[in-house]
Amino acid sequence: MFRLIIRFIVSALVIMFVGFLLPGFAVLGFGEALLAAIVISLLGFIIENLMGEKISPQNRGVVGFITAAVVIYVAQFIVPAMRVSILGALLAALIIGIIDAFVPTELR
């Protein structure tokens, strides 16, 4: 349970960092970033279960990248304080993927 909490805190910090870097990606505060991290994780989990492991962003293929961008874009409709453009979602998926390569947020 503690590791799961740490995972979401690190994910929220990454989301806040991406929001700081990208003009097409905005999250107001840490609480909203934490909610966005939870929503993005749940949406990713649902899509991965429906479509299989190949579509997972961890596989880092083009399909996984686009899926991650779609998940980030759709999350804005669930998290009220999150605003993402299509280009912002694509760039966020790219930056989050790069950050995840160095600071993994997935429990292994």
PDB file of N, CA and C in Angstrom:
ATOM      1  N   MET A   1       0.818  -1.192   0.000  1.00  0.00           N
ATOM      2  CA  MET A   1       0.000   0.000   0.000  1.00  0.00           C
ATOM      3  C   MET A   1       0.870   1.267   0.000  1.00  0.00           C
ATOM      4  N   PHE A   2       1.937   1.248   0.804  1.00  0.00           N
ATOM      5  CA  PHE A   2       2.834   2.401   0.884  1.00  0.00           C
ATOM      6  C   PHE A   2       3.495   2.669  -0.461  1.00  0.00           C
ATOM      7  N   ARG A   3       3.889   1.602  -1.151  1.00  0.00           N
ATOM      8  CA  ARG A   3       4.526   1.755  -2.468  1.00  0.00           C
ATOM      9  C   ARG A   3       3.557   2.337  -3.482  1.00  0.00           C
ATOM     10  N   LEU A   4       2.288   1.985  -3.369  1.00  0.00           N
ATOM     11  CA  LEU A   4       1.274   2.520  -4.272  1.00  0.00           C
ATOM     12  C   LEU A   4       1.090   4.025  -4.046  1.00  0.00           C
ATOM     13  N   ILE A   5       1.092   4.446  -2.800  1.00  0.00           N
ATOM     14  CA  ILE A   5       0.972   5.868  -2.479  1.00  0.00           C
ATOM     15  C   ILE A   5       2.174   6.636  -3.029  1.00  0.00           C
ATOM     16  N   ILE A   6       3.365   6.085  -2.847  1.00  0.00           N
ATOM     17  CA  ILE A   6       4.580   6.711  -3.368  1.00  0.00           C
ATOM     18  C   ILE A   6       4.506   6.816  -4.888  1.00  0.00           C
ATOM     19  N   ARG A   7       4.008   5.768  -5.524  1.00  0.00           N
ATOM     20  CA  ARG A   7       3.880   5.771  -6.993  1.00  0.00           C
ATOM     21  C   ARG A   7       2.996   6.914  -7.467  1.00  0.00           C
ATOM     22  N   PHE A   8       1.858   7.118  -6.808  1.00  0.00           N
ATOM     23  CA  PHE A   8       0.952   8.180  -7.215  1.00  0.00           C
ATOM     24  C   PHE A   8       1.525   9.566  -6.906  1.00  0.00           C
ATOM     25  N   ILE A   9       2.263   9.691  -5.815  1.00  0.00           N
ATOM     26  CA  ILE A   9       2.894  10.972  -5.494  1.00  0.00           C
ATOM     27  C   ILE A   9       3.946  11.318  -6.549  1.00  0.00           C
ATOM     28  N   VAL A  10       4.771  10.338  -6.924  1.00  0.00           N
ATOM     29  CA  VAL A  10       5.783  10.572  -7.961  1.00  0.00           C
ATOM     30  C   VAL A  10       5.105  10.892  -9.291  1.00  0.00           C
ATOM     31  N   SER A  11       4.040  10.182  -9.613  1.00  0.00           N
ATOM     32  CA  SER A  11       3.307  10.453 -10.860  1.00  0.00           C
ATOM     33  C   SER A  11       2.716  11.862 -10.854  1.00  0.00           C
ATOM     34  N   ALA A  12       2.186  12.286  -9.719  1.00  0.00           N
ATOM     35  CA  ALA A  12       1.626  13.635  -9.613  1.00  0.00           C
ATOM     36  C   ALA A  12       2.711  14.688  -9.797  1.00  0.00           C
ATOM     37  N   LEU A  13       3.886  14.449  -9.224  1.00  0.00           N
ATOM     38  CA  LEU A  13       4.992  15.385  -9.395  1.00  0.00           C
ATOM     39  C   LEU A  13       5.437  15.466 -10.856  1.00  0.00           C
ATOM     40  N   VAL A  14       5.450  14.324 -11.525  1.00  0.00           N
ATOM     41  CA  VAL A  14       5.795  14.302 -12.955  1.00  0.00           C
ATOM     42  C   VAL A  14       4.744  15.072 -13.755  1.00  0.00           C
ATOM     43  N   ILE A  15       3.488  14.893 -13.436  1.00  0.00           N
ATOM     44  CA  ILE A  15       2.411  15.608 -14.134  1.00  0.00           C
ATOM     45  C   ILE A  15       2.538  17.111 -13.904  1.00  0.00           C
ATOM     46  N   MET A  16       2.864  17.518 -12.676  1.00  0.00           N
ATOM     47  CA  MET A  16       3.056  18.945 -12.400  1.00  0.00           C
ATOM     48  C   MET A  16       4.248  19.499 -13.181  1.00  0.00           C
ATOM     49  N   PHE A  17       5.314  18.718 -13.284  1.00  0.00           N
ATOM     50  CA  PHE A  17       6.491  19.133 -14.042  1.00  0.00           C
ATOM     51  C   PHE A  17       6.152  19.301 -15.515  1.00  0.00           C
ATOM     52  N   VAL A  18       5.411  18.355 -16.057  1.00  0.00           N
ATOM     53  CA  VAL A  18       4.995  18.435 -17.465  1.00  0.00           C
ATOM     54  C   VAL A  18       4.080  19.638 -17.673  1.00  0.00           C
ATOM     55  N   GLY A  19       3.194  19.894 -16.715  1.00  0.00           N
ATOM     56  CA  GLY A  19       2.328  21.068 -16.802  1.00  0.00           C
ATOM     57  C   GLY A  19       3.110  22.369 -16.781  1.00  0.00           C
ATOM     58  N   PHE A  20       4.228  22.363 -16.069  1.00  0.00           N
ATOM     59  CA  PHE A  20       5.096  23.536 -16.033  1.00  0.00           C
ATOM     60  C   PHE A  20       5.824  23.725 -17.367  1.00  0.00           C
ATOM     61  N   LEU A  21       6.219  22.631 -17.996  1.00  0.00           N
ATOM     62  CA  LEU A  21       6.987  22.698 -19.238  1.00  0.00           C
ATOM     63  C   LEU A  21       6.148  23.016 -20.474  1.00  0.00           C
ATOM     64  N   LEU A  22       4.985  22.421 -20.560  1.00  0.00           N
ATOM     65  CA  LEU A  22       4.198  22.490 -21.800  1.00  0.00           C
ATOM     66  C   LEU A  22       3.090  23.535 -21.730  1.00  0.00           C
ATOM     67  N   PRO A  23       2.960  24.355 -22.760  1.00  0.00           N
ATOM     68  CA  PRO A  23       1.870  25.341 -22.761  1.00  0.00           C
ATOM     69  C   PRO A  23       0.496  24.721 -23.006  1.00  0.00           C
ATOM     70  N   GLY A  24       0.412  23.566 -23.643  1.00  0.00           N
ATOM     71  CA  GLY A  24      -0.873  22.931 -23.937  1.00  0.00           C
ATOM     72  C   GLY A  24      -1.297  21.929 -22.887  1.00  0.00           C
ATOM     73  N   PHE A  25      -0.679  21.996 -21.701  1.00  0.00           N
ATOM     74  CA  PHE A  25      -0.965  21.035 -20.632  1.00  0.00           C
ATOM     75  C   PHE A  25      -0.986  21.814 -19.322  1.00  0.00           C
ATOM     76  N   ALA A  26      -2.133  21.871 -18.659  1.00  0.00           N
ATOM     77  CA  ALA A  26      -2.233  22.654 -17.426  1.00  0.00           C
ATOM     78  C   ALA A  26      -2.949  21.870 -16.338  1.00  0.00           C
ATOM     79  N   VAL A  27      -2.338  21.854 -15.164  1.00  0.00           N
ATOM     80  CA  VAL A  27      -2.929  21.289 -13.960  1.00  0.00           C
ATOM     81  C   VAL A  27      -2.718  22.339 -12.873  1.00  0.00           C
ATOM     82  N   LEU A  28      -3.763  22.659 -12.110  1.00  0.00           N
ATOM     83  CA  LEU A  28      -3.671  23.782 -11.178  1.00  0.00           C
ATOM     84  C   LEU A  28      -2.756  23.552  -9.981  1.00  0.00           C
ATOM     85  N   GLY A  29      -2.897  22.439  -9.306  1.00  0.00           N
ATOM     86  CA  GLY A  29      -2.118  22.227  -8.089  1.00  0.00           C
ATOM     87  C   GLY A  29      -1.805  20.765  -7.856  1.00  0.00           C
ATOM     88  N   PHE A  30      -1.189  20.491  -6.688  1.00  0.00           N
ATOM     89  CA  PHE A  30      -0.774  19.126  -6.396  1.00  0.00           C
ATOM     90  C   PHE A  30      -1.972  18.190  -6.239  1.00  0.00           C
ATOM     91  N   GLY A  31      -3.031  18.651  -5.598  1.00  0.00           N
ATOM     92  CA  GLY A  31      -4.228  17.811  -5.425  1.00  0.00           C
ATOM     93  C   GLY A  31      -4.824  17.395  -6.759  1.00  0.00           C
ATOM     94  N   GLU A  32      -4.903  18.348  -7.665  1.00  0.00           N
ATOM     95  CA  GLU A  32      -5.435  18.047  -8.996  1.00  0.00           C
ATOM     96  C   GLU A  32      -4.492  17.134  -9.772  1.00  0.00           C
ATOM     97  N   ALA A  33      -3.179  17.333  -9.602  1.00  0.00           N
ATOM     98  CA  ALA A  33      -2.198  16.466 -10.266  1.00  0.00           C
ATOM     99  C   ALA A  33      -2.287  15.049  -9.714  1.00  0.00           C
ATOM    100  N   LEU A  34      -2.525  14.926  -8.407  1.00  0.00           N
ATOM    101  CA  LEU A  34      -2.683  13.601  -7.803  1.00  0.00           C
ATOM    102  C   LEU A  34      -3.943  12.923  -8.329  1.00  0.00           C
ATOM    103  N   LEU A  35      -5.025  13.677  -8.430  1.00  0.00           N
ATOM    104  CA  LEU A  35      -6.264  13.136  -9.007  1.00  0.00           C
ATOM    105  C   LEU A  35      -6.049  12.745 -10.464  1.00  0.00           C
ATOM    106  N   ALA A  36      -5.317  13.576 -11.218  1.00  0.00           N
ATOM    107  CA  ALA A  36      -5.018  13.264 -12.618  1.00  0.00           C
ATOM    108  C   ALA A  36      -4.179  11.992 -12.722  1.00  0.00           C
ATOM    109  N   ALA A  37      -3.214  11.810 -11.824  1.00  0.00           N
ATOM    110  CA  ALA A  37      -2.390  10.597 -11.834  1.00  0.00           C
ATOM    111  C   ALA A  37      -3.247   9.361 -11.598  1.00  0.00           C
ATOM    112  N   ILE A  38      -4.184   9.455 -10.674  1.00  0.00           N
ATOM    113  CA  ILE A  38      -5.069   8.321 -10.383  1.00  0.00           C
ATOM    114  C   ILE A  38      -5.972   8.032 -11.576  1.00  0.00           C
ATOM    115  N   VAL A  39      -6.552   9.081 -12.158  1.00  0.00           N
ATOM    116  CA  VAL A  39      -7.453   8.907 -13.310  1.00  0.00           C
ATOM    117  C   VAL A  39      -6.696   8.332 -14.504  1.00  0.00           C
ATOM    118  N   ILE A  40      -5.509   8.853 -14.786  1.00  0.00           N
ATOM    119  CA  ILE A  40      -4.712   8.352 -15.903  1.00  0.00           C
ATOM    120  C   ILE A  40      -4.337   6.895 -15.678  1.00  0.00           C
ATOM    121  N   SER A  41      -3.992   6.541 -14.445  1.00  0.00           N
ATOM    122  CA  SER A  41      -3.665   5.142 -14.146  1.00  0.00           C
ATOM    123  C   SER A  41      -4.871   4.231 -14.338  1.00  0.00           C
ATOM    124  N   LEU A  42      -6.033   4.668 -13.867  1.00  0.00           N
ATOM    125  CA  LEU A  42      -7.246   3.850 -14.021  1.00  0.00           C
ATOM    126  C   LEU A  42      -7.644   3.704 -15.489  1.00  0.00           C
ATOM    127  N   LEU A  43      -7.597   4.807 -16.242  1.00  0.00           N
ATOM    128  CA  LEU A  43      -7.924   4.721 -17.668  1.00  0.00           C
ATOM    129  C   LEU A  43      -6.941   3.826 -18.412  1.00  0.00           C
ATOM    130  N   GLY A  44      -5.660   3.949 -18.094  1.00  0.00           N
ATOM    131  CA  GLY A  44      -4.651   3.085 -18.706  1.00  0.00           C
ATOM    132  C   GLY A  44      -4.867   1.627 -18.367  1.00  0.00           C
ATOM    133  N   PHE A  45      -5.241   1.361 -17.112  1.00  0.00           N
ATOM    134  CA  PHE A  45      -5.509  -0.006 -16.673  1.00  0.00           C
ATOM    135  C   PHE A  45      -6.704  -0.585 -17.430  1.00  0.00           C
ATOM    136  N   ILE A  46      -7.756   0.213 -17.571  1.00  0.00           N
ATOM    137  CA  ILE A  46      -8.954  -0.263 -18.277  1.00  0.00           C
ATOM    138  C   ILE A  46      -8.640  -0.553 -19.741  1.00  0.00           C
ATOM    139  N   ILE A  47      -7.936   0.362 -20.403  1.00  0.00           N
ATOM    140  CA  ILE A  47      -7.601   0.160 -21.818  1.00  0.00           C
ATOM    141  C   ILE A  47      -6.677  -1.039 -21.993  1.00  0.00           C
ATOM    142  N   GLU A  48      -5.712  -1.184 -21.090  1.00  0.00           N
ATOM    143  CA  GLU A  48      -4.792  -2.322 -21.177  1.00  0.00           C
ATOM    144  C   GLU A  48      -5.535  -3.641 -21.003  1.00  0.00           C
ATOM    145  N   ASN A  49      -6.515  -3.685 -20.118  1.00  0.00           N
ATOM    146  CA  ASN A  49      -7.288  -4.910 -19.932  1.00  0.00           C
ATOM    147  C   ASN A  49      -8.202  -5.199 -21.114  1.00  0.00           C
ATOM    148  N   LEU A  50      -8.734  -4.153 -21.736  1.00  0.00           N
ATOM    149  CA  LEU A  50      -9.607  -4.353 -22.888  1.00  0.00           C
ATOM    150  C   LEU A  50      -8.829  -4.732 -24.142  1.00  0.00           C
ATOM    151  N   MET A  51      -7.682  -4.118 -24.349  1.00  0.00           N
ATOM    152  CA  MET A  51      -6.944  -4.290 -25.595  1.00  0.00           C
ATOM    153  C   MET A  51      -5.757  -5.247 -25.491  1.00  0.00           C
ATOM    154  N   GLY A  52      -5.339  -5.549 -24.295  1.00  0.00           N
ATOM    155  CA  GLY A  52      -4.208  -6.464 -24.129  1.00  0.00           C
ATOM    156  C   GLY A  52      -2.919  -5.735 -23.799  1.00  0.00           C
ATOM    157  N   GLU A  53      -1.883  -6.499 -23.517  1.00  0.00           N
ATOM    158  CA  GLU A  53      -0.593  -5.957 -23.100  1.00  0.00           C
ATOM    159  C   GLU A  53       0.122  -5.182 -24.206  1.00  0.00           C
ATOM    160  N   LYS A  54      -0.156  -5.487 -25.475  1.00  0.00           N
ATOM    161  CA  LYS A  54       0.550  -4.824 -26.575  1.00  0.00           C
ATOM    162  C   LYS A  54       0.284  -3.323 -26.619  1.00  0.00           C
ATOM    163  N   ILE A  55      -0.861  -2.909 -26.141  1.00  0.00           N
ATOM    164  CA  ILE A  55      -1.234  -1.501 -26.222  1.00  0.00           C
ATOM    165  C   ILE A  55      -0.692  -0.701 -25.039  1.00  0.00           C
ATOM    166  N   SER A  56      -0.075  -1.356 -24.101  1.00  0.00           N
ATOM    167  CA  SER A  56       0.461  -0.712 -22.909  1.00  0.00           C
ATOM    168  C   SER A  56       1.551   0.290 -23.275  1.00  0.00           C
ATOM    169  N   PRO A  57       1.527   1.478 -22.650  1.00  0.00           N
ATOM    170  CA  PRO A  57       2.582   2.463 -22.926  1.00  0.00           C
ATOM    171  C   PRO A  57       3.974   1.965 -22.537  1.00  0.00           C
ATOM    172  N   GLN A  58       4.063   0.975 -21.663  1.00  0.00           N
ATOM    173  CA  GLN A  58       5.367   0.444 -21.270  1.00  0.00           C
ATOM    174  C   GLN A  58       6.065  -0.269 -22.426  1.00  0.00           C
ATOM    175  N   ASN A  59       5.312  -0.688 -23.416  1.00  0.00           N
ATOM    176  CA  ASN A  59       5.937  -1.337 -24.570  1.00  0.00           C
ATOM    177  C   ASN A  59       6.558  -0.314 -25.510  1.00  0.00           C
ATOM    178  N   ARG A  60       6.225   0.950 -25.354  1.00  0.00           N
ATOM    179  CA  ARG A  60       6.830   2.078 -26.051  1.00  0.00           C
ATOM    180  C   ARG A  60       6.797   1.990 -27.564  1.00  0.00           C
ATOM    181  N   GLY A  61       5.824   1.337 -28.091  1.00  0.00           N
ATOM    182  CA  GLY A  61       5.641   1.355 -29.538  1.00  0.00           C
ATOM    183  C   GLY A  61       4.789   2.554 -29.921  1.00  0.00           C
ATOM    184  N   VAL A  62       4.559   2.714 -31.198  1.00  0.00           N
ATOM    185  CA  VAL A  62       3.746   3.826 -31.672  1.00  0.00           C
ATOM    186  C   VAL A  62       2.325   3.717 -31.123  1.00  0.00           C
ATOM    187  N   VAL A  63       1.789   2.513 -31.097  1.00  0.00           N
ATOM    188  CA  VAL A  63       0.431   2.318 -30.581  1.00  0.00           C
ATOM    189  C   VAL A  63       0.380   2.659 -29.094  1.00  0.00           C
ATOM    190  N   GLY A  64       1.373   2.245 -28.332  1.00  0.00           N
ATOM    191  CA  GLY A  64       1.429   2.566 -26.903  1.00  0.00           C
ATOM    192  C   GLY A  64       1.561   4.061 -26.661  1.00  0.00           C
ATOM    193  N   PHE A  65       2.351   4.726 -27.494  1.00  0.00           N
ATOM    194  CA  PHE A  65       2.531   6.173 -27.379  1.00  0.00           C
ATOM    195  C   PHE A  65       1.220   6.904 -27.650  1.00  0.00           C
ATOM    196  N   ILE A  66       0.550   6.537 -28.722  1.00  0.00           N
ATOM    197  CA  ILE A  66      -0.717   7.185 -29.074  1.00  0.00           C
ATOM    198  C   ILE A  66      -1.783   6.872 -28.029  1.00  0.00           C
ATOM    199  N   THR A  67      -1.782   5.651 -27.518  1.00  0.00           N
ATOM    200  CA  THR A  67      -2.723   5.289 -26.465  1.00  0.00           C
ATOM    201  C   THR A  67      -2.493   6.141 -25.227  1.00  0.00           C
ATOM    202  N   ALA A  68      -1.235   6.344 -24.851  1.00  0.00           N
ATOM    203  CA  ALA A  68      -0.920   7.183 -23.694  1.00  0.00           C
ATOM    204  C   ALA A  68      -1.401   8.613 -23.921  1.00  0.00           C
ATOM    205  N   ALA A  69      -1.220   9.130 -25.129  1.00  0.00           N
ATOM    206  CA  ALA A  69      -1.675  10.486 -25.441  1.00  0.00           C
ATOM    207  C   ALA A  69      -3.198  10.582 -25.368  1.00  0.00           C
ATOM    208  N   VAL A  70      -3.899   9.575 -25.871  1.00  0.00           N
ATOM    209  CA  VAL A  70      -5.367   9.572 -25.813  1.00  0.00           C
ATOM    210  C   VAL A  70      -5.840   9.500 -24.366  1.00  0.00           C
ATOM    211  N   VAL A  71      -5.197   8.676 -23.553  1.00  0.00           N
ATOM    212  CA  VAL A  71      -5.566   8.558 -22.137  1.00  0.00           C
ATOM    213  C   VAL A  71      -5.375   9.906 -21.437  1.00  0.00           C
ATOM    214  N   ILE A  72      -4.264  10.575 -21.708  1.00  0.00           N
ATOM    215  CA  ILE A  72      -4.003  11.883 -21.095  1.00  0.00           C
ATOM    216  C   ILE A  72      -5.051  12.897 -21.560  1.00  0.00           C
ATOM    217  N   TYR A  73      -5.393  12.871 -22.838  1.00  0.00           N
ATOM    218  CA  TYR A  73      -6.380  13.805 -23.367  1.00  0.00           C
ATOM    219  C   TYR A  73      -7.766  13.557 -22.763  1.00  0.00           C
ATOM    220  N   VAL A  74      -8.162  12.302 -22.657  1.00  0.00           N
ATOM    221  CA  VAL A  74      -9.480  11.959 -22.110  1.00  0.00           C
ATOM    222  C   VAL A  74      -9.558  12.282 -20.614  1.00  0.00           C
ATOM    223  N   ALA A  75      -8.440  12.195 -19.910  1.00  0.00           N
ATOM    224  CA  ALA A  75      -8.430  12.465 -18.470  1.00  0.00           C
ATOM    225  C   ALA A  75      -8.886  13.882 -18.150  1.00  0.00           C
ATOM    226  N   GLN A  76      -8.695  14.816 -19.073  1.00  0.00           N
ATOM    227  CA  GLN A  76      -9.117  16.196 -18.812  1.00  0.00           C
ATOM    228  C   GLN A  76     -10.631  16.319 -18.665  1.00  0.00           C
ATOM    229  N   PHE A  77     -11.389  15.393 -19.230  1.00  0.00           N
ATOM    230  CA  PHE A  77     -12.839  15.437 -19.112  1.00  0.00           C
ATOM    231  C   PHE A  77     -13.321  14.889 -17.773  1.00  0.00           C
ATOM    232  N   ILE A  78     -12.434  14.214 -17.049  1.00  0.00           N
ATOM    233  CA  ILE A  78     -12.778  13.656 -15.741  1.00  0.00           C
ATOM    234  C   ILE A  78     -12.217  14.528 -14.615  1.00  0.00           C
ATOM    235  N   VAL A  79     -11.020  15.052 -14.808  1.00  0.00           N
ATOM    236  CA  VAL A  79     -10.377  15.913 -13.807  1.00  0.00           C
ATOM    237  C   VAL A  79     -10.738  17.358 -14.144  1.00  0.00           C
ATOM    238  N   PRO A  80     -11.517  18.024 -13.288  1.00  0.00           N
ATOM    239  CA  PRO A  80     -12.020  19.357 -13.636  1.00  0.00           C
ATOM    240  C   PRO A  80     -10.934  20.428 -13.799  1.00  0.00           C
ATOM    241  N   ALA A  81      -9.843  20.348 -13.080  1.00  0.00           N
ATOM    242  CA  ALA A  81      -8.821  21.401 -13.117  1.00  0.00           C
ATOM    243  C   ALA A  81      -7.723  21.123 -14.137  1.00  0.00           C
ATOM    244  N   MET A  82      -7.921  20.163 -15.004  1.00  0.00           N
ATOM    245  CA  MET A  82      -6.896  19.775 -15.977  1.00  0.00           C
ATOM    246  C   MET A  82      -7.343  20.201 -17.368  1.00  0.00           C
ATOM    247  N   ARG A  83      -6.460  20.887 -18.083  1.00  0.00           N
ATOM    248  CA  ARG A  83      -6.729  21.313 -19.456  1.00  0.00           C
ATOM    249  C   ARG A  83      -5.589  20.841 -20.345  1.00  0.00           C
ATOM    250  N   VAL A  84      -5.939  20.110 -21.409  1.00  0.00           N
ATOM    251  CA  VAL A  84      -4.928  19.538 -22.302  1.00  0.00           C
ATOM    252  C   VAL A  84      -5.387  19.709 -23.745  1.00  0.00           C
ATOM    253  N   SER A  85      -4.488  20.220 -24.588  1.00  0.00           N
ATOM    254  CA  SER A  85      -4.767  20.257 -26.022  1.00  0.00           C
ATOM    255  C   SER A  85      -4.277  18.936 -26.624  1.00  0.00           C
ATOM    256  N   ILE A  86      -4.623  18.697 -27.865  1.00  0.00           N
ATOM    257  CA  ILE A  86      -4.185  17.460 -28.522  1.00  0.00           C
ATOM    258  C   ILE A  86      -2.660  17.430 -28.628  1.00  0.00           C
ATOM    259  N   LEU A  87      -2.081  18.546 -29.053  1.00  0.00           N
ATOM    260  CA  LEU A  87      -0.624  18.622 -29.125  1.00  0.00           C
ATOM    261  C   LEU A  87      -0.002  18.496 -27.729  1.00  0.00           C
ATOM    262  N   GLY A  88      -0.652  19.093 -26.727  1.00  0.00           N
ATOM    263  CA  GLY A  88      -0.175  18.979 -25.350  1.00  0.00           C
ATOM    264  C   GLY A  88      -0.193  17.541 -24.869  1.00  0.00           C
ATOM    265  N   ALA A  89      -1.228  16.784 -25.253  1.00  0.00           N
ATOM    266  CA  ALA A  89      -1.313  15.373 -24.860  1.00  0.00           C
ATOM    267  C   ALA A  89      -0.211  14.557 -25.526  1.00  0.00           C
ATOM    268  N   LEU A  90       0.047  14.836 -26.796  1.00  0.00           N
ATOM    269  CA  LEU A  90       1.120  14.114 -27.495  1.00  0.00           C
ATOM    270  C   LEU A  90       2.485  14.426 -26.887  1.00  0.00           C
ATOM    271  N   LEU A  91       2.742  15.705 -26.636  1.00  0.00           N
ATOM    272  CA  LEU A  91       4.019  16.081 -26.033  1.00  0.00           C
ATOM    273  C   LEU A  91       4.138  15.571 -24.599  1.00  0.00           C
ATOM    274  N   ALA A  92       3.025  15.596 -23.859  1.00  0.00           N
ATOM    275  CA  ALA A  92       3.039  15.078 -22.488  1.00  0.00           C
ATOM    276  C   ALA A  92       3.339  13.586 -22.480  1.00  0.00           C
ATOM    277  N   ALA A  93       2.747  12.837 -23.411  1.00  0.00           N
ATOM    278  CA  ALA A  93       3.023  11.403 -23.490  1.00  0.00           C
ATOM    279  C   ALA A  93       4.494  11.161 -23.788  1.00  0.00           C
ATOM    280  N   LEU A  94       5.069  11.986 -24.652  1.00  0.00           N
ATOM    281  CA  LEU A  94       6.490  11.859 -24.981  1.00  0.00           C
ATOM    282  C   LEU A  94       7.364  12.173 -23.760  1.00  0.00           C
ATOM    283  N   ILE A  95       7.108  13.288 -23.102  1.00  0.00           N
ATOM    284  CA  ILE A  95       7.923  13.684 -21.952  1.00  0.00           C
ATOM    285  C   ILE A  95       7.745  12.726 -20.789  1.00  0.00           C
ATOM    286  N   ILE A  96       6.521  12.308 -20.523  1.00  0.00           N
ATOM    287  CA  ILE A  96       6.285  11.347 -19.443  1.00  0.00           C
ATOM    288  C   ILE A  96       6.971  10.027 -19.758  1.00  0.00           C
ATOM    289  N   GLY A  97       6.959   9.616 -21.017  1.00  0.00           N
ATOM    290  CA  GLY A  97       7.673   8.399 -21.414  1.00  0.00           C
ATOM    291  C   GLY A  97       9.168   8.505 -21.183  1.00  0.00           C
ATOM    292  N   ILE A  98       9.742   9.661 -21.505  1.00  0.00           N
ATOM    293  CA  ILE A  98      11.181   9.871 -21.284  1.00  0.00           C
ATOM    294  C   ILE A  98      11.493   9.888 -19.790  1.00  0.00           C
ATOM    295  N   ILE A  99      10.681  10.604 -19.019  1.00  0.00           N
ATOM    296  CA  ILE A  99      10.899  10.644 -17.568  1.00  0.00           C
ATOM    297  C   ILE A  99      10.738   9.262 -16.965  1.00  0.00           C
ATOM    298  N   ASP A 100       9.743   8.509 -17.447  1.00  0.00           N
ATOM    299  CA  ASP A 100       9.504   7.154 -16.927  1.00  0.00           C
ATOM    300  C   ASP A 100      10.670   6.222 -17.196  1.00  0.00           C
ATOM    301  N   ALA A 101      11.439   6.491 -18.234  1.00  0.00           N
ATOM    302  CA  ALA A 101      12.616   5.665 -18.523  1.00  0.00           C
ATOM    303  C   ALA A 101      13.686   5.846 -17.443  1.00  0.00           C
ATOM    304  N   PHE A 102      13.749   7.035 -16.850  1.00  0.00           N
ATOM    305  CA  PHE A 102      14.758   7.311 -15.840  1.00  0.00           C
ATOM    306  C   PHE A 102      14.206   7.199 -14.411  1.00  0.00           C
ATOM    307  N   VAL A 103      12.955   7.597 -14.204  1.00  0.00           N
ATOM    308  CA  VAL A 103      12.321   7.523 -12.887  1.00  0.00           C
ATOM    309  C   VAL A 103      11.033   6.713 -13.060  1.00  0.00           C
ATOM    310  N   PRO A 104      11.127   5.389 -13.033  1.00  0.00           N
ATOM    311  CA  PRO A 104       9.932   4.580 -13.278  1.00  0.00           C
ATOM    312  C   PRO A 104       8.878   4.788 -12.202  1.00  0.00           C
ATOM    313  N   THR A 105       7.635   4.996 -12.652  1.00  0.00           N
ATOM    314  CA  THR A 105       6.543   5.150 -11.710  1.00  0.00           C
ATOM    315  C   THR A 105       5.727   3.865 -11.586  1.00  0.00           C
ATOM    316  N   GLU A 106       6.092   2.863 -12.334  1.00  0.00           N
ATOM    317  CA  GLU A 106       5.382   1.578 -12.270  1.00  0.00           C
ATOM    318  C   GLU A 106       6.060   0.689 -11.248  1.00  0.00           C
ATOM    319  N   LEU A 107       5.246  -0.028 -10.479  1.00  0.00           N
ATOM    320  CA  LEU A 107       5.802  -0.965  -9.504  1.00  0.00           C
ATOM    321  C   LEU A 107       6.326  -2.185 -10.236  1.00  0.00           C
ATOM    322  N   ARG A 108       7.562  -2.535  -9.972  1.00  0.00           N
ATOM    323  CA  ARG A 108       8.162  -3.689 -10.648  1.00  0.00           C
ATOM    324  C   ARG A 108       8.619  -4.706  -9.659  1.00  0.00           C
TER     325      ARG A 108
END
